[in-house]
mmCIF file of C-alpha atoms in Angstrom:
data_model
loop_
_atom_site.group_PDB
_atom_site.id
_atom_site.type_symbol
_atom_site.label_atom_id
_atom_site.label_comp_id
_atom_site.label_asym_id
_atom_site.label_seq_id
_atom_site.Cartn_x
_atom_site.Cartn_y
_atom_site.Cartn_z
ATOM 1 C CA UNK A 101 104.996 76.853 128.170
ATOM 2 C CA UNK A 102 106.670 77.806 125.187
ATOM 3 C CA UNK A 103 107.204 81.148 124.021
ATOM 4 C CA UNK A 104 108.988 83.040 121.499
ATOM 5 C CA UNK A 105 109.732 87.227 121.448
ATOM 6 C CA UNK A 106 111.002 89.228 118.412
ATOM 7 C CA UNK A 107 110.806 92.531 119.828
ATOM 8 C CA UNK A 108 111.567 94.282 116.113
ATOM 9 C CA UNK A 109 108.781 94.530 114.607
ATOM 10 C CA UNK A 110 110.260 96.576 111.887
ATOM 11 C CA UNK A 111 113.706 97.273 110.488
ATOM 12 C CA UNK A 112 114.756 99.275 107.601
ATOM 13 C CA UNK A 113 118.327 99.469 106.499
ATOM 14 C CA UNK A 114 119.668 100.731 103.152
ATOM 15 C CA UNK A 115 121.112 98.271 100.877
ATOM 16 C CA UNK A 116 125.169 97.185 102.033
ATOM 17 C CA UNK A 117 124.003 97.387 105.532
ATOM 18 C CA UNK A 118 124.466 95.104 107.721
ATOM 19 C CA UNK A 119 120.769 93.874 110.107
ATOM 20 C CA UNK A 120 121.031 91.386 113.119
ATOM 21 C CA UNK A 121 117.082 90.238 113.686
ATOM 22 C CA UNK A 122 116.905 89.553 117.390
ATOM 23 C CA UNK A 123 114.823 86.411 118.817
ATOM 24 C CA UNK A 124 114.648 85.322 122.601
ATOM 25 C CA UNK A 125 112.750 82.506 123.529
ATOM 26 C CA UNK A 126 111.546 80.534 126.812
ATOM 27 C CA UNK A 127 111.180 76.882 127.147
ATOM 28 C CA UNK A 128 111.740 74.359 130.294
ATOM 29 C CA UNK A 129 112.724 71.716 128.280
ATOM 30 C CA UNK A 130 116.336 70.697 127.723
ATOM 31 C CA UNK A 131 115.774 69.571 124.552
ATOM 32 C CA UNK A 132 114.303 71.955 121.916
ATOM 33 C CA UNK A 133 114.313 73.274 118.053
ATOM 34 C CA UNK A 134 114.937 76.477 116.657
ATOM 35 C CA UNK A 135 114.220 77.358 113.261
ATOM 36 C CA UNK A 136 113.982 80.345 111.022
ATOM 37 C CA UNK A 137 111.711 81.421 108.483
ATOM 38 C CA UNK A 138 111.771 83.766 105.649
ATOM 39 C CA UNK A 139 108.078 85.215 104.508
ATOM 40 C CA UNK A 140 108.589 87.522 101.333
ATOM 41 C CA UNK A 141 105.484 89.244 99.890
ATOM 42 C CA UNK A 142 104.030 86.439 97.508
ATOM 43 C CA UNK A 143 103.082 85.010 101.054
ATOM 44 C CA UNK A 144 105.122 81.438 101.397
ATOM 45 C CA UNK A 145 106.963 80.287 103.909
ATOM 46 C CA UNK A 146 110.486 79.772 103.363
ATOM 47 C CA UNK A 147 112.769 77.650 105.631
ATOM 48 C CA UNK A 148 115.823 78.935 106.568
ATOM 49 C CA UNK A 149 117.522 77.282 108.912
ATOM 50 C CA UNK A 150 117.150 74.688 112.126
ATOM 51 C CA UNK A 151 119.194 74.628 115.255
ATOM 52 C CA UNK A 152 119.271 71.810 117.833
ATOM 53 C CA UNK A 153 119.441 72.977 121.149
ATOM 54 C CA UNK A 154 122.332 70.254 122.153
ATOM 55 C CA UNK A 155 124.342 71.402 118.763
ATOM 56 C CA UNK A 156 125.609 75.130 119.835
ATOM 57 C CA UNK A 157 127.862 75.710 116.999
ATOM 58 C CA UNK A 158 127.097 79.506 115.279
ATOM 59 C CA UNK A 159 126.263 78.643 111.285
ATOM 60 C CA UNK A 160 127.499 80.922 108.357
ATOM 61 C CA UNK A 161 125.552 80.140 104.891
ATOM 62 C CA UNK A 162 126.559 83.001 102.353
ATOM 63 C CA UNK A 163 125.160 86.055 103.831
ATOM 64 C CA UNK A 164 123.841 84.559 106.427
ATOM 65 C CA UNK A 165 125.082 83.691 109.737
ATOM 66 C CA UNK A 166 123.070 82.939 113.171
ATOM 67 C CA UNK A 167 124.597 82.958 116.844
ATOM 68 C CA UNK A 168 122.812 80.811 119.009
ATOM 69 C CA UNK A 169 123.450 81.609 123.046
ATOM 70 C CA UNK A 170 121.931 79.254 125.131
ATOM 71 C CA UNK A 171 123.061 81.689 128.073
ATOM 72 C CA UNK A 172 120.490 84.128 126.951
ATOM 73 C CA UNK A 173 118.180 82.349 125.101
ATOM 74 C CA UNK A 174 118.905 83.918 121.963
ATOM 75 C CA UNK A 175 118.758 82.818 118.349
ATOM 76 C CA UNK A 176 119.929 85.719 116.422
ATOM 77 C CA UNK A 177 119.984 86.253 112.776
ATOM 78 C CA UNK A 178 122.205 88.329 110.480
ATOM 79 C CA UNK A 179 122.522 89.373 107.467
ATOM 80 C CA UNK A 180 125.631 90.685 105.725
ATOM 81 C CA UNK A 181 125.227 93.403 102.780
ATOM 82 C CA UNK A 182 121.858 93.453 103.099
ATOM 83 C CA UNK A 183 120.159 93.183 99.623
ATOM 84 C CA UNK A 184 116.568 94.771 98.526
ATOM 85 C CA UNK A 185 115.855 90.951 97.877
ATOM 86 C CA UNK A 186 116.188 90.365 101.660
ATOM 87 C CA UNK A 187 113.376 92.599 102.310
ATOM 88 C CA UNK A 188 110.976 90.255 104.003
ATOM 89 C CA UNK A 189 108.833 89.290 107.007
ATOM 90 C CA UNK A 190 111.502 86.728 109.152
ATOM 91 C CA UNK A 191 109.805 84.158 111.684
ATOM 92 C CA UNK A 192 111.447 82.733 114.627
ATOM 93 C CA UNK A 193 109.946 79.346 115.874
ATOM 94 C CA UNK A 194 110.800 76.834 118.796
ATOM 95 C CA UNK A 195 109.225 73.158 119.197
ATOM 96 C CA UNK A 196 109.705 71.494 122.087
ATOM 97 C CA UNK A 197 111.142 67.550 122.478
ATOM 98 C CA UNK A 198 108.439 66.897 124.942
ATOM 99 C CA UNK A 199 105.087 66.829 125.992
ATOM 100 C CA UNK A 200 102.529 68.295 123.979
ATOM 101 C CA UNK A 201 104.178 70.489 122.084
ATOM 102 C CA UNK A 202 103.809 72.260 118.499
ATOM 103 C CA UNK A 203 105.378 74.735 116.647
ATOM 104 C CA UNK A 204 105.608 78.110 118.282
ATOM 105 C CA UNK A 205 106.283 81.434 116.211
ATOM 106 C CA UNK A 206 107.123 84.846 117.583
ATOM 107 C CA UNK A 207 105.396 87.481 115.824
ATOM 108 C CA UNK A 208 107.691 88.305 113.199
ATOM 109 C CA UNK A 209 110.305 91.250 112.491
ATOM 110 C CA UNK A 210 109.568 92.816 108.674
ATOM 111 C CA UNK A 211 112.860 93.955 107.310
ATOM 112 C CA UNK A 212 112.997 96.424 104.397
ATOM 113 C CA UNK A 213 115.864 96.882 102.444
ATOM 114 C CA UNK A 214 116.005 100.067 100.537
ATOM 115 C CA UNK A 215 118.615 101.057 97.238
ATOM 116 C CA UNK B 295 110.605 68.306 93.747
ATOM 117 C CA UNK B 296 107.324 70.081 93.636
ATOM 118 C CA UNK B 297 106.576 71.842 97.288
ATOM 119 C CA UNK B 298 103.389 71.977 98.672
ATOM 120 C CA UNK B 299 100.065 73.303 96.879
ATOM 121 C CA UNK B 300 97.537 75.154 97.913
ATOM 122 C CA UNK B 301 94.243 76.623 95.856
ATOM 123 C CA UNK B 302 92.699 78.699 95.958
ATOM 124 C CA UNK B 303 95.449 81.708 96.287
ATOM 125 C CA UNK B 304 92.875 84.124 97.310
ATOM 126 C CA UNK B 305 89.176 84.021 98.403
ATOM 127 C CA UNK B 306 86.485 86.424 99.242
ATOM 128 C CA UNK B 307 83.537 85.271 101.213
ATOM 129 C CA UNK B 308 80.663 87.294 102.865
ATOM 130 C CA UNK B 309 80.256 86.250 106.885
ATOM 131 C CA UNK B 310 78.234 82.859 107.186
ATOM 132 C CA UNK B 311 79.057 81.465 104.235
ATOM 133 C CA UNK B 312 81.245 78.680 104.074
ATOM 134 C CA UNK B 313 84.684 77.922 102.176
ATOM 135 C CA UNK B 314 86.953 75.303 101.284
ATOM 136 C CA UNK B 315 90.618 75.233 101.064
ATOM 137 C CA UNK B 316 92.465 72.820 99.288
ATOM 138 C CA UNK B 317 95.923 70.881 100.138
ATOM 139 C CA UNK B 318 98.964 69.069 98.438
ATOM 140 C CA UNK B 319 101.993 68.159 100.362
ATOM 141 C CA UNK B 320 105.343 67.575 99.141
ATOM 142 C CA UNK B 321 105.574 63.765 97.382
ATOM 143 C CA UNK B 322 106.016 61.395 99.949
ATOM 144 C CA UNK B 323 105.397 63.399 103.288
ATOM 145 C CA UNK B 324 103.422 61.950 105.730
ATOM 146 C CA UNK B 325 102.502 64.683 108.291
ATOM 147 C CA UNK B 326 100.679 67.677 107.304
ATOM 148 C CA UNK B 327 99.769 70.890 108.874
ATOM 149 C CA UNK B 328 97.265 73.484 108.746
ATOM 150 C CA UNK B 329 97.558 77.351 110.509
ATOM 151 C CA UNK B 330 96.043 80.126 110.454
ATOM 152 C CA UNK B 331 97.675 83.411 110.002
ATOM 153 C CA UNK B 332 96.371 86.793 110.942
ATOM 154 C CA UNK B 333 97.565 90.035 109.881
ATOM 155 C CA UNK B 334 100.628 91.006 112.059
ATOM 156 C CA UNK B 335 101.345 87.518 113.928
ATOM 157 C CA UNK B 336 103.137 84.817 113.004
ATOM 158 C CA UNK B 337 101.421 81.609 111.761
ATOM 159 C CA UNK B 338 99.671 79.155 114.669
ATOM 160 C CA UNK B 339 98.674 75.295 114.264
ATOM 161 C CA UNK B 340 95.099 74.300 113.854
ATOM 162 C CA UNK B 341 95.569 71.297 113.018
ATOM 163 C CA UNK B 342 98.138 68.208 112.844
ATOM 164 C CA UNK B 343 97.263 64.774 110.698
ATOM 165 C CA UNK B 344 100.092 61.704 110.229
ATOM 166 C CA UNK B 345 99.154 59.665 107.573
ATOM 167 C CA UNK B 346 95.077 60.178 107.473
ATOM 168 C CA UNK B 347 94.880 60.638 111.168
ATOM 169 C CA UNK B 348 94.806 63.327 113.367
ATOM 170 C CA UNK B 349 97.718 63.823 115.672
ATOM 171 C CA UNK B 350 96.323 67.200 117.420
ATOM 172 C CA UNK B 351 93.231 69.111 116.633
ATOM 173 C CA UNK B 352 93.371 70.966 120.257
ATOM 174 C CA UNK B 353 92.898 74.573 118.682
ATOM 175 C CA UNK B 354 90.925 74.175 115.492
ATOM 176 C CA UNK B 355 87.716 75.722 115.987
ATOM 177 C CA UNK B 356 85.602 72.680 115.554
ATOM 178 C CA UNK B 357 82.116 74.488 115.729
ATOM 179 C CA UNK B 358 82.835 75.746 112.511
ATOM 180 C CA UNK B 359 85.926 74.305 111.288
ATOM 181 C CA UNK B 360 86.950 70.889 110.364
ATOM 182 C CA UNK B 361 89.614 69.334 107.916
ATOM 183 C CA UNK B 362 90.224 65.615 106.518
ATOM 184 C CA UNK B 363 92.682 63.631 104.774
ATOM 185 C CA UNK B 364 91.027 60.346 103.307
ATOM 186 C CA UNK B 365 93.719 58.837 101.637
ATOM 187 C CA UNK B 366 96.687 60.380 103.141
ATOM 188 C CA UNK B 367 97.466 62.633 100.599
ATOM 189 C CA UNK B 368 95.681 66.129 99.445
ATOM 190 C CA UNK B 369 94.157 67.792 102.241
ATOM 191 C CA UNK B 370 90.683 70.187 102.901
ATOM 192 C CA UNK B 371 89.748 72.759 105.362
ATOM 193 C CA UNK B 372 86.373 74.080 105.385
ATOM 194 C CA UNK B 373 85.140 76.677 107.316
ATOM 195 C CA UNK B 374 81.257 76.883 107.833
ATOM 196 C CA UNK B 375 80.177 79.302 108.775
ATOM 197 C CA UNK B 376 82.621 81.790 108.485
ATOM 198 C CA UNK B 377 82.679 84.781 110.581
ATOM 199 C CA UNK B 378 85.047 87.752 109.808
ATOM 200 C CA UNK B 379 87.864 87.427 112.395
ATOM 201 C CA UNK B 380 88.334 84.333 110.019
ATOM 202 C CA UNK B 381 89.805 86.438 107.746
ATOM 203 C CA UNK B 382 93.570 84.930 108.025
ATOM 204 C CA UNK B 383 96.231 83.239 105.265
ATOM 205 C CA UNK B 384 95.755 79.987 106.107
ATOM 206 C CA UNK B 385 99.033 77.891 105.443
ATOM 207 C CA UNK B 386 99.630 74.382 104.899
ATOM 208 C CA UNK B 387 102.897 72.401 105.462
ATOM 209 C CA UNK B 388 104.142 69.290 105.266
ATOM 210 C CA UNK B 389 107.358 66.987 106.701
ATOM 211 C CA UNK B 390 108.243 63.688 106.221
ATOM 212 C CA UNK B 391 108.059 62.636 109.144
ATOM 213 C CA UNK B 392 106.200 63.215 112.562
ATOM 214 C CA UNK B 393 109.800 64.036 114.787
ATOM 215 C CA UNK B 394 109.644 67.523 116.552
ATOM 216 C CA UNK B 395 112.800 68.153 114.775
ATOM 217 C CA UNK B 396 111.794 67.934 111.417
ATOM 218 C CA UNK B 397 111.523 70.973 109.183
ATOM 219 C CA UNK B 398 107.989 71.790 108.085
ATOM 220 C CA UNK B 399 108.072 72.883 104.220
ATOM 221 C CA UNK B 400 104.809 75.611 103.782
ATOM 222 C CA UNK B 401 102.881 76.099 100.801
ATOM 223 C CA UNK B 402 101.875 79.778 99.294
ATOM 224 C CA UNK B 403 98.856 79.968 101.811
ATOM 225 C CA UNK B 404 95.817 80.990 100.648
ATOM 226 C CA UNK B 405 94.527 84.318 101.606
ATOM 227 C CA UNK B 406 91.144 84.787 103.031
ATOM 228 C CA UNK B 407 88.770 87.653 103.328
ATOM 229 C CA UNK B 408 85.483 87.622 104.882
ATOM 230 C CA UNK B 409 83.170 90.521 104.104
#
């Protein structure tokens, strides 16, 4: 089964900092999907970025960047000089190719940016 | 392009009555999702339709939940009756099509309290 762990459930940095939200998952299939999602306060889901597990290439957009380690099963997320804008609920979510399967979340790591 | 719409925003219910939530995906987009999210957790499928058929229903309540799309457009959810661990944001995406890979694009949810 499926299964995805952010152990943070809460970060708080002060603005300029830099914040690496961590997110293992578990899956038996070889093919997968990794994704990222931003929840700010109004309550909508914003898409951040997807990953292909057969496409291990780390991504950079702005100040953003993700490492993806299939080694560890690790999808990690960072931001660079951290903005009170940033400060957020971030989801981590894996679907797998085959069988059954539906998009899993973990449970979410709240980041708070302070000035 | 218009994302996906949701109304109400926020509802307030008293246990065994029932409620009605209402769905618009993005133009175009054939699959739609609901989920339920409670306090503290990250978002979880109840249900999955392609087109105006249901693709997997496997953990929507259905003693006192259903959903339908008639035409393959708007969505509803109704809940009836509801009971207060109900109380949730329940979110609505949409993709364009029915892959595992695709992104799913969520609406602003709409935030539930039962009394």
């Amino acid at each position: 089964a499926q299964k995805v762990t952010q152990a943070q459930t809460e970060i708080s940095v002060v603005e300029k900092e830099d914040v690496t939200l961590d997110c293992v998952y578990e899956t038996r299939d070889t093919t997968y999907y990794l994704f990222w999602y931003k929840q700010p306060p109004s309550g909508e889901l914003v898409f951040l970025i997807r990953r292909n597990s057969f496409d291990e290439q780390n991504e950079i957009s702005g100040r953003y960047s993700w490492n993806f380690q299939k080694s560890t099963s690790s999808f990690n997320f960072t931001i660079t000089a951290s903005q009170v804008v940033d400060s957020a609920v971030y989801f981590c979510a894996l679907r797998e190719n085959s069988g059954y399967s539906t998009l899993t979340f973990g449970k979410g790591t709240m980041l708070l940016v302070s000035p | 392009e218009a994302g996906v719409a949701q109304s109400p925003r926020y509802k307030i219910i008293e246990k065994r009555q029932s409620v009605a939530f209402w769905c618009n995906p993005i133009s175009g987009h054939a699959t739609l999702y609901w989920y339920q999210q409670i306090l503290g957790q990250g978002p979880k499928l109840l249900i999955q339709f392609q087109n105006n058929g249901v693709v997997d229903d496997s953990q929507l309540p259905k003693d006192r939940f259903s959903a339908e799309r008639l035409k393959g457009v708007d969505s509803t959810l109704k809940i009836q009756p509801a009971k207060l661990e109900d109380s949730a944001v329940y979110l609505c995406a949409s993709t364009n099509r029915a892959g595992r890979q695709e992104t799913q694009y969520f609406g602003p949810g709409t935030r539930l309290l039962v009394l």
